[in-house]
Amino acid sequence: MTTIKDLAKAAGVSITTISRALNGYSDVNEKTRKRIQTLADQMGYRPNAVARSLVTKKTRTIGVILSEINREGAKDSLAFETLCGINDRAVELDYDILLFSTNPKKQLSKSYADLCKERNVDGAILSGLRLHDPYLEEVVHKTNFPCVLIDIPAESRNVGHVTTDNVRGAAAAVNHLIGLGHRRIAMINGHDEAAVSQDRLEGYKLALAAAGIPFDTKLIYNGGFKEEGGFEAMYGILYQHPGVTAVFSASDLMVLGALRALERLGHRAPERMSIVGYDDIAIAAHCSPPLTTIRQDRYAMGYQAAQLLVDMLENRDIGRKITLQSELIVRQSTAPLSV
Amino acid sequence: MTTIKDLAKAAGVSITTISRALNGYSDVNEKTRKRIQTLADQMGYRPNAVARSLVTKKTRTIGVILSEINREGAKDSLAFETLCGINDRAVELDYDILLFSTNPKKQLSKSYADLCKERNVDGAILSGLRLHDPYLEEVVHKTNFPCVLIDIPAESRNVGHVTTDNVRGAAAAVNHLIGLGHRRIAMINGHDEAAVSQDRLEGYKLALAAAGIPFDTKLIYNGGFKEEGGFEAMYGILYQHPGVTAVFSASDLMVLGALRALERLGHRAPERMSIVGYDDIAIAAHCSPPLTTIRQDRYAMGYQAAQLLVDMLENRDIGRKITLQSELIVRQSTAPLSV
DNA sequence: CCCCTTCTCCAAAACGTTTCGGAAGCTCGT
DNA sequence: ACGAGCTTCCGAAACGTTTTGGAGAAGGGG
């Protein structure tokens, strides 16, 4: 590995001059700069980022903490799409990405803040965390570490936030069902520790209220965003509330489970039950029936999150919150209420 | 940020002692070690990994270079599953992951080797690269940078390789079709720059030969591993070779396109055409018809790749090559040849 | 009592950069 | 001819660790 020292020796100038030449400072003669530049290319010199970081205190690296990086995460590629968005924007802005998983074991020994401190990332993007994750609170409140949260409402000087308009998305889903004539509409929600669940429930309520349909707590099931949870929820709905003709699910994955439950009991969607999901995962367009769902653009969310974080890091003061819109995609899992 | 210096001052000992105490050396009194340890905890001391790396020359970081980290990659989550596997094993082995994308723009300015040199990763895992990628050749031959290649056959002192038995997988797929009575079997392959394509073609040929079916180059189509490519290939097969009753595709994604082509022309699988895919992507089990396919365990591949790389990094001399088995999953896109 | 171990501890160098504060040498106006 | 002001360069400190090579003290055997 050629270092700046080797280069200085070879060029017959000081280390300082090499550094300033290569970094485009104005106090070095254009001719010597050229000479140094070509020499550097010849010798294959690459500045050592570690040494540089040590003195500049910047690593041009952002930590990405995704809870969904695990084997199950593959089915819904939400985390992956987010990561792609983050990555693409990060590359454009010339930042690197350090991937932190949230393996339960590691969570115990080291908090995110510790991870970030140790590895000296300039900032972090967090996604898929529970609302009351203790480490999350630490990051947001105790440290003032720059970070961007995805789908977790929190803002402060150094904390940004990107999400989609979940209230509106959910309302659109439920309105679609109401427009099809459905009145008894159940909801399969995620879990209480997710901000999006609260928002989507809110949207569900709003849509019902606007249509003059009374809200019934009993029609709210929690499926934990899991396929299995959707299965059980649908089972419960069919047995406990046979009058229900439509379901709004807070995730497509849970719809897959719900469809299995329907089938198991000899029913089909949308004939027996209209279902609208959330996310528009890849499977949604291909499963049977293809799912009516609310599409959220996870790629864009990641992309915006990276942009927002870098804006914060480079002291461009713009808004701390970004809300993207979602879109109702009508496919064949919903149908008019047959009387 | 508390540094080792602050800690030394607070504890009234030298920097050396702090370092050696915290790193578990034997030449520090157990009492002082305890004292230092609790003091470090109190003060929230975190060793600066950057400074440490500068002197140790190790970063405990592995670079992951995946070409498929982009918006399109979301549909087949192969890259993601691989990443999950890498990540899980890396966490267990206490390594971090630096994610390099292969944005075309960046490829021009910096080679992988440069990326790795600059960022001082200890080693790298590469996947999704074309067989004759110039930068790949550089990594493998010119530098002796430790890396593990996924699905790219190359071995040397510092280069490992993990793949699945693509020849056998393909042969199993084709044998399945032959067993169902099919004789005119086309293949939709990826592209010539993929090692897996060559292997799968090999398996296809082998299976045909074993059954005494003559090989016909005209029945080989290239779909470039793209959905659209599968569409066009199937179109071509139906028009140019109406006698074909079964297709082996080198990826499920291309099968999705092929199914669309079939449908467009008023046909259905498996009635008109039996199709077996490759990969067993998430959609495969849910689409219509559910796909018969060869499952390869991308997660395991990533996991093994990480293990192999770390073994190499830590000078455990084991094999440089890992081949995982694949598995035929029979669903409903294949059926006995109806005479 | 002296020498040899063993146990603790430490000063200083090293890693490869950036950057601060000059210091020469040159030009130019007066 | 002289100082001011540029231009171009450089020495040395700093960043936060690890590691080398010892040094002082305590203990033990002869």
XYZ file of C-alpha atoms in Angstrom, chain B residues 87-292:
206
model
C -25.509 -10.233 7.769
C -26.622 -12.878 10.220
C -23.342 -14.713 10.127
C -21.350 -11.516 10.186
C -23.148 -10.387 13.312
C -22.490 -13.676 14.991
C -18.826 -13.410 14.141
C -18.774 -9.792 15.258
C -18.033 -8.279 11.892
C -19.735 -5.276 10.373
C -20.935 -4.939 6.839
C -20.112 -2.121 4.519
C -22.506 -2.127 1.629
C -21.131 -1.168 -1.744
C -23.547 -0.858 -4.547
C -22.430 -1.135 -8.094
C -23.906 1.959 -9.515
C -22.714 2.206 -13.127
C -21.453 5.719 -12.530
C -19.279 4.687 -9.662
C -17.995 1.637 -11.445
C -16.349 3.862 -13.930
C -14.433 5.935 -11.446
C -13.531 3.384 -8.821
C -12.970 -0.302 -9.045
C -14.061 -2.642 -6.302
C -10.457 -3.058 -5.348
C -10.119 0.682 -4.914
C -13.265 0.776 -2.853
C -11.983 -1.933 -0.612
C -8.541 -0.434 -0.307
C -9.843 2.993 0.537
C -12.335 1.863 3.068
C -9.993 -0.721 4.469
C -12.450 -3.541 4.636
C -10.801 -6.758 5.668
C -12.400 -8.718 2.870
C -15.323 -8.687 0.490
C -18.196 -10.772 -0.763
C -19.213 -10.251 -4.363
C -22.393 -11.401 -5.997
C -24.317 -10.851 -9.164
C -21.293 -9.944 -11.228
C -20.811 -10.869 -14.820
C -18.276 -13.507 -15.592
C -15.912 -11.197 -17.393
C -16.383 -8.108 -15.316
C -13.037 -6.319 -15.659
C -13.006 -5.232 -12.052
C -13.698 -8.752 -10.984
C -10.656 -9.969 -12.842
C -8.648 -7.276 -11.175
C -9.746 -8.364 -7.735
C -9.128 -12.015 -8.397
C -5.865 -11.820 -10.236
C -3.992 -8.604 -9.709
C -4.641 -7.912 -6.080
C -4.655 -10.702 -3.614
C -7.483 -9.158 -1.715
C -9.431 -11.713 0.313
C -12.849 -12.204 -1.154
C -15.605 -14.685 -1.636
C -17.493 -14.886 -4.884
C -21.038 -16.071 -5.090
C -21.909 -17.995 -8.224
C -18.678 -17.086 -9.947
C -16.193 -19.908 -10.278
C -12.762 -18.704 -9.298
C -10.404 -19.889 -6.704
C -7.015 -18.837 -5.523
C -5.166 -18.376 -2.322
C -7.335 -15.498 -1.235
C -10.446 -16.133 -3.244
C -13.251 -18.379 -2.135
C -16.357 -19.391 -3.928
C -19.831 -20.487 -2.932
C -22.492 -21.681 -5.298
C -25.174 -24.285 -5.676
C -24.980 -27.382 -7.767
C -26.534 -25.793 -10.810
C -25.806 -28.679 -13.128
C -27.612 -31.075 -10.886
C -30.437 -28.631 -10.184
C -31.069 -28.096 -13.863
C -30.876 -31.792 -14.563
C -33.434 -32.452 -11.830
C -35.752 -29.906 -13.388
C -35.462 -31.405 -16.831
C -35.699 -34.946 -15.523
C -38.924 -33.991 -13.843
C -40.286 -32.836 -17.188
C -39.038 -35.938 -18.948
C -40.613 -38.063 -16.260
C -43.915 -36.405 -17.066
C -43.585 -37.586 -20.628
C -42.307 -34.432 -22.287
C -39.825 -34.777 -25.143
C -39.719 -31.403 -26.825
C -38.327 -29.309 -23.993
C -37.116 -25.771 -24.556
C -34.924 -23.803 -22.222
C -35.089 -20.157 -21.323
C -31.617 -19.352 -20.124
C -30.144 -16.172 -18.574
C -27.170 -14.823 -20.441
C -23.755 -16.036 -21.451
C -21.979 -13.906 -18.890
C -23.404 -15.863 -15.988
C -21.692 -18.971 -14.742
C -24.986 -20.359 -13.535
C -26.363 -20.131 -17.050
C -23.574 -22.261 -18.393
C -24.038 -24.805 -15.643
C -27.771 -24.966 -15.995
C -27.450 -25.438 -19.714
C -25.024 -28.232 -18.997
C -27.535 -29.878 -16.684
C -30.238 -29.511 -19.292
C -28.054 -31.210 -21.891
C -27.090 -33.970 -19.506
C -30.681 -34.794 -18.661
C -31.681 -34.835 -22.300
C -28.762 -37.055 -23.207
C -29.564 -39.484 -20.427
C -33.064 -39.809 -21.825
C -31.829 -40.158 -25.358
C -33.376 -36.915 -26.499
C -31.270 -35.065 -29.060
C -30.104 -31.607 -28.097
C -31.323 -28.787 -30.311
C -29.624 -25.401 -30.032
C -32.649 -23.711 -31.475
C -34.619 -24.560 -28.391
C -32.337 -22.465 -26.200
C -33.525 -18.927 -25.636
C -31.843 -16.227 -23.619
C -34.072 -14.124 -21.427
C -31.355 -12.259 -19.560
C -32.919 -13.247 -16.213
C -35.518 -10.537 -16.851
C -39.248 -10.904 -16.685
C -39.548 -9.232 -20.048
C -36.970 -11.568 -21.502
C -39.060 -14.527 -20.383
C -42.069 -13.017 -22.055
C -40.307 -12.685 -25.364
C -38.722 -16.080 -25.142
C -42.043 -17.790 -24.611
C -43.488 -15.842 -27.503
C -40.688 -17.077 -29.668
C -41.075 -20.651 -28.518
C -44.785 -20.722 -29.221
C -44.390 -19.281 -32.694
C -41.206 -20.930 -33.826
C -41.542 -24.287 -32.120
C -45.197 -25.102 -31.592
C -44.231 -28.683 -30.907
C -42.598 -27.751 -27.630
C -44.654 -28.886 -24.646
C -42.373 -28.008 -21.768
C -39.937 -25.319 -20.784
C -37.150 -25.161 -18.276
C -36.380 -21.600 -17.254
C -33.214 -20.489 -15.522
C -35.171 -18.167 -13.233
C -38.648 -17.857 -11.792
C -38.772 -14.228 -12.747
C -38.561 -15.172 -16.400
C -41.319 -17.695 -15.827
C -43.584 -14.872 -14.740
C -42.989 -13.210 -18.076
C -43.406 -16.489 -19.884
C -46.751 -17.072 -18.186
C -47.922 -13.670 -19.374
C -46.928 -14.554 -22.910
C -48.802 -17.829 -22.677
C -51.882 -16.074 -21.418
C -51.618 -13.403 -24.048
C -51.824 -16.070 -26.712
C -54.752 -17.720 -25.052
C -52.913 -20.611 -23.464
C -52.436 -21.789 -19.951
C -49.836 -23.599 -17.939
C -49.544 -26.464 -17.392
C -52.197 -27.548 -19.940
C -50.475 -26.131 -22.997
C -46.993 -25.917 -21.535
C -45.334 -27.366 -18.497
C -42.855 -24.956 -16.980
C -40.254 -25.390 -14.315
C -38.415 -22.393 -13.002
C -35.398 -21.770 -10.830
C -34.832 -20.024 -7.486
C -38.189 -20.508 -5.759
C -38.719 -16.821 -5.206
C -41.488 -15.754 -2.853
C -43.917 -15.158 -5.676
C -43.427 -18.675 -7.010
C -45.634 -20.249 -4.384
C -48.375 -17.672 -4.787
C -48.683 -17.014 -8.465
C -51.102 -18.749 -10.748
C -50.320 -21.490 -11.320
C -47.914 -21.968 -8.439
C -44.533 -22.740 -9.925
C -42.687 -25.984 -10.012
